[in-house]
C-alpha positions as a printed Julia matrix, in Angstrom:
284×3 Matrix{Float64}:
 62.7   -62.2   66.11
 61.5   -59.32  63.99
 62.19  -55.78  65.08
 60.08  -53.39  62.99
 61.19  -49.84  62.39
 59.86  -47.64  65.14
 58.16  -44.35  64.66
 60.42  -41.47  65.63
 58.17  -38.46  65.19
 58.19  -36.83  68.64
 54.72  -36.45  70.06
 56.02  -33.42  71.95
 55.25  -31.52  68.75
 51.57  -31.99  69.53
 51.88  -31.06  73.17
 53.98  -27.97  72.5
 51.55  -26.67  69.93
 48.66  -27.56  72.19
 49.85  -25.17  74.88
 50.86  -22.28  72.65
 48.47  -22.26  69.71
 45.7   -20.27  71.44
 46.69  -16.65  71.69
 43.28  -15.06  72.15
 40.4   -16.15  74.31
 38.16  -13.12  74.09
 35.1   -15.24  73.37
 35.33  -17.03  76.71
 33.64  -15.82  79.81
 35.97  -15.02  82.7
 34.87  -18.21  84.51
 35.53  -20.39  81.48
 38.82  -18.6   80.81
 40.03  -19.41  84.31
 39.08  -23.06  83.93
 41.06  -23.35  80.7
 44.11  -21.76  82.31
 43.81  -24.11  85.28
 43.4   -27.12  82.98
 46.41  -26.06  80.9
 48.45  -25.82  84.1
 47.36  -29.29  85.2
 48.22  -30.71  81.79
 51.69  -29.11  81.89
 52.15  -30.99  85.17
 50.99  -34.2   83.47
 47.83  -34.34  85.57
 45.76  -35.38  82.59
 42.82  -36.68  84.59
 42.51  -33.37  86.42
 42.84  -31.38  83.22
 40.27  -33.61  81.55
 37.68  -32.86  84.24
 38.12  -29.1   83.79
 38.07  -29.23  79.99
 34.85  -31.26  80.2
 33.21  -28.55  82.34
 34.25  -25.94  79.77
 32.84  -27.99  76.9
 29.58  -28.58  78.76
 29.08  -24.83  79.28
 30.3   -23.63  75.88
 28.63  -23.71  72.48
 32.05  -24.26  70.85
 31.23  -21.69  68.19
 34.62  -19.94  68.06
 37.97  -21.46  67.11
 39.24  -20.75  70.62
 36.34  -22.57  72.22
 36.55  -25.47  69.77
 40.24  -25.9   70.55
 39.3   -27.18  74.0
 38.04  -30.31  72.22
 41.57  -30.81  70.92
 43.02  -30.39  74.4
 40.55  -32.85  75.9
 41.29  -35.31  73.08
 44.96  -35.11  74.0
 44.11  -35.89  77.62
 42.0   -38.85  76.56
 44.9   -40.03  74.4
 47.44  -39.89  77.21
 45.0   -41.78  79.44
 44.62  -44.4   76.68
 40.94  -43.7   76.27
 41.34  -43.83  72.52
 37.67  -44.07  71.52
 36.84  -40.94  73.51
 39.89  -39.2   72.06
 38.76  -40.06  68.54
 35.29  -38.68  69.17
 36.68  -35.34  70.35
 39.34  -35.0   67.68
 36.82  -35.75  64.92
 34.48  -33.09  66.31
 37.39  -30.66  66.32
 38.48  -31.54  62.76
 34.94  -30.85  61.55
 35.45  -27.26  62.71
 39.02  -26.66  61.49
 41.7   -27.72  59.01
 44.39  -27.76  61.72
 47.1   -30.24  60.71
 48.11  -30.66  64.36
 44.72  -32.28  64.86
 45.44  -34.69  62.0
 48.74  -35.53  63.69
 47.01  -36.24  66.99
 44.35  -38.35  65.27
 47.05  -40.42  63.58
 48.41  -41.29  67.02
 44.91  -42.08  68.25
 44.41  -44.45  65.33
 47.73  -46.05  66.25
 46.41  -46.63  69.76
 43.28  -48.2   68.3
 45.27  -50.43  65.95
 43.61  -48.89  62.89
 46.66  -48.8   60.64
 44.83  -47.97  57.39
 43.19  -44.91  58.95
 46.51  -43.95  60.52
 48.23  -44.17  57.15
 45.54  -41.96  55.58
 46.29  -39.23  58.11
 50.06  -39.63  57.77
 49.68  -39.37  53.99
 47.72  -36.17  54.43
 50.47  -34.76  56.62
 53.14  -35.88  54.15
 51.37  -34.11  51.29
 51.96  -30.86  53.16
 55.51  -31.83  54.19
 56.83  -34.12  51.42
 60.49  -33.82  52.49
 59.92  -34.32  56.2
 62.18  -37.24  57.19
 60.36  -37.81  60.47
 57.09  -38.32  58.62
 58.76  -40.66  56.14
 60.27  -42.71  58.98
 56.95  -42.85  60.77
 55.06  -43.89  57.67
 57.67  -46.54  56.89
 57.3   -48.0   60.37
 53.51  -48.14  60.07
 53.78  -49.71  56.63
 56.14  -52.36  57.98
 53.83  -53.12  60.87
 51.01  -53.45  58.33
 53.2   -55.84  56.28
 53.2   -53.45  53.32
 56.89  -53.93  52.72
 57.08  -52.69  49.12
 55.54  -49.37  50.13
 57.85  -49.18  53.15
 60.87  -49.7   50.89
 59.83  -46.72  48.8
 59.91  -44.44  51.85
 63.12  -45.93  53.23
 64.89  -45.36  49.9
 63.81  -41.71  50.04
 65.23  -41.45  53.55
 68.49  -43.03  52.38
 68.98  -40.21  49.87
 69.71  -38.03  52.91
 70.52  -40.47  55.7
 72.97  -43.21  54.68
 73.42  -44.5   58.22
 73.52  -48.24  59.0
 70.2   -48.17  60.86
 68.27  -46.98  57.82
 70.03  -49.4   55.48
 69.34  -52.21  57.93
 65.63  -51.4   57.84
 65.74  -51.65  54.06
 67.18  -55.13  54.44
 64.41  -56.01  56.88
 61.74  -55.15  54.31
 63.19  -57.83  52.03
 63.6   -60.26  54.92
 59.95  -59.91  55.93
 58.9   -60.01  52.27
 60.36  -63.53  51.9
 63.39  -62.42  49.91
 66.26  -63.5   52.19
 68.93  -63.31  49.47
 68.28  -59.6   48.85
 68.17  -58.97  52.59
 71.55  -60.63  53.17
 73.12  -58.66  50.32
 72.06  -55.45  52.05
 73.13  -56.63  55.5
 76.54  -57.6   54.14
 76.95  -54.19  52.51
 76.09  -52.51  55.81
 78.59  -54.62  57.7
 81.31  -54.0   55.12
 80.94  -50.27  55.74
 80.03  -50.44  59.43
 81.53  -53.6   60.97
 80.9   -52.15  64.42
 77.11  -52.05  63.96
 75.94  -54.89  66.21
 72.24  -54.64  65.33
 72.91  -55.63  61.72
 74.59  -58.82  62.95
 71.39  -59.5   64.91
 69.26  -59.07  61.77
 71.54  -61.25  59.65
 71.81  -63.96  62.31
 68.04  -64.0   62.78
 67.53  -64.49  59.06
 70.12  -67.26  58.9
 68.51  -69.06  61.84
 65.1   -68.84  60.2
 66.61  -70.33  57.05
 68.23  -73.04  59.21
 71.67  -72.01  57.94
 73.33  -72.54  61.3
 76.99  -72.21  60.23
 76.14  -68.9   58.53
 74.25  -67.78  61.62
 77.24  -68.58  63.82
 79.48  -66.6   61.5
 77.35  -63.48  61.95
 76.87  -64.12  65.66
 80.56  -64.56  66.45
 81.5   -61.43  64.51
 78.76  -59.51  66.26
 79.91  -60.69  69.69
 83.4   -59.45  68.88
 81.88  -56.0   68.56
 79.41  -56.32  71.45
 80.32  -59.22  73.78
 77.38  -58.51  76.13
 74.69  -58.5   73.42
 72.15  -60.84  74.98
 70.23  -61.39  71.76
 73.34  -62.62  70.01
 74.18  -64.85  72.96
 70.66  -66.31  72.76
 70.97  -66.82  69.01
 74.34  -68.49  69.51
 72.75  -70.94  71.91
 70.08  -71.79  69.33
 72.6   -72.21  66.51
 74.82  -74.45  68.63
 72.12  -76.77  69.95
 70.63  -77.04  66.47
 74.13  -77.96  65.27
 74.27  -80.69  67.95
 76.85  -78.8   70.0
 74.59  -79.16  72.97
 76.85  -78.46  75.93
 78.19  -75.18  74.59
 74.76  -74.21  73.29
 73.09  -74.86  76.63
 75.63  -72.69  78.39
 74.76  -69.82  76.04
 71.04  -70.39  76.48
 71.39  -70.47  80.27
 73.37  -67.24  80.17
 70.76  -65.56  77.98
 67.92  -66.79  80.18
 69.64  -65.55  83.34
 70.06  -62.15  81.68
 66.33  -61.89  81.03
 65.67  -63.53  77.65
 62.57  -65.53  78.56
 62.4   -67.25  75.16
 65.62  -69.05  76.01
 63.66  -71.04  78.61
 61.8   -73.0   75.93
 65.07  -74.05  74.31
 66.51  -74.99  77.69
 63.53  -77.26  78.32
 63.78  -78.83  74.89
 67.52  -79.36  74.63
 69.21  -78.91  77.96
 67.46  -80.68  80.82
 69.89  -83.24  82.11
 72.82  -81.62  80.32
 75.82  -80.73  82.48
């Protein structure tokens, strides 16, 4: 039922810099220069496999002694990343970082580590980026999401509270509540969710968070309270309909609960099928 904060830092930052950061290629031969231009064109068309093949030919015929030549490693690493060949991407980006202090390369490597599931290494790179951009909200959001995924909720709260000094929106406050929820402090989480809903009663996602917590605590009347209020705001919210089915069948209101579960399952909530099997076979 958990929905961790998602990273919002646009990876287009990497791609945009990748295409514009080389302004001089005087150290390339004409043949190599043409291959790089062709590869850049293929990459702009999202033909990453084709671009990869050309960048590889350049790397094989170059000593990579100049910054311009070495930057082809970065471009090939990006291709590997988009093709989900994360180990190859890491090899190239590490070779490139050995030759430069380019922070764009650190950004790309952080995404590569994310693809590899190496959250501690990813956090090290994000921390390095944040040291150079301490007030960058996108970096704080990204780091908070990684910390939450790594179950480092106290550290995530620290970043979320910094974000809330500028962004007081219900999404950010809801994420703060989630850190307490996941950190086995449901009372603190509900206090935050209730504050969000008092200020933003239209924010359906907070009803989802609060209902999920109440269901996990087996407080089914409380869950139904959040669910019904949430459905007033968003009658088609399939998650809330699913949760309502759970709360009702657990409260021995089987017929009504099974109708909700069947509706949620028909709308694509596969988890509702298990509850239907458990509670609803043979129920009209």
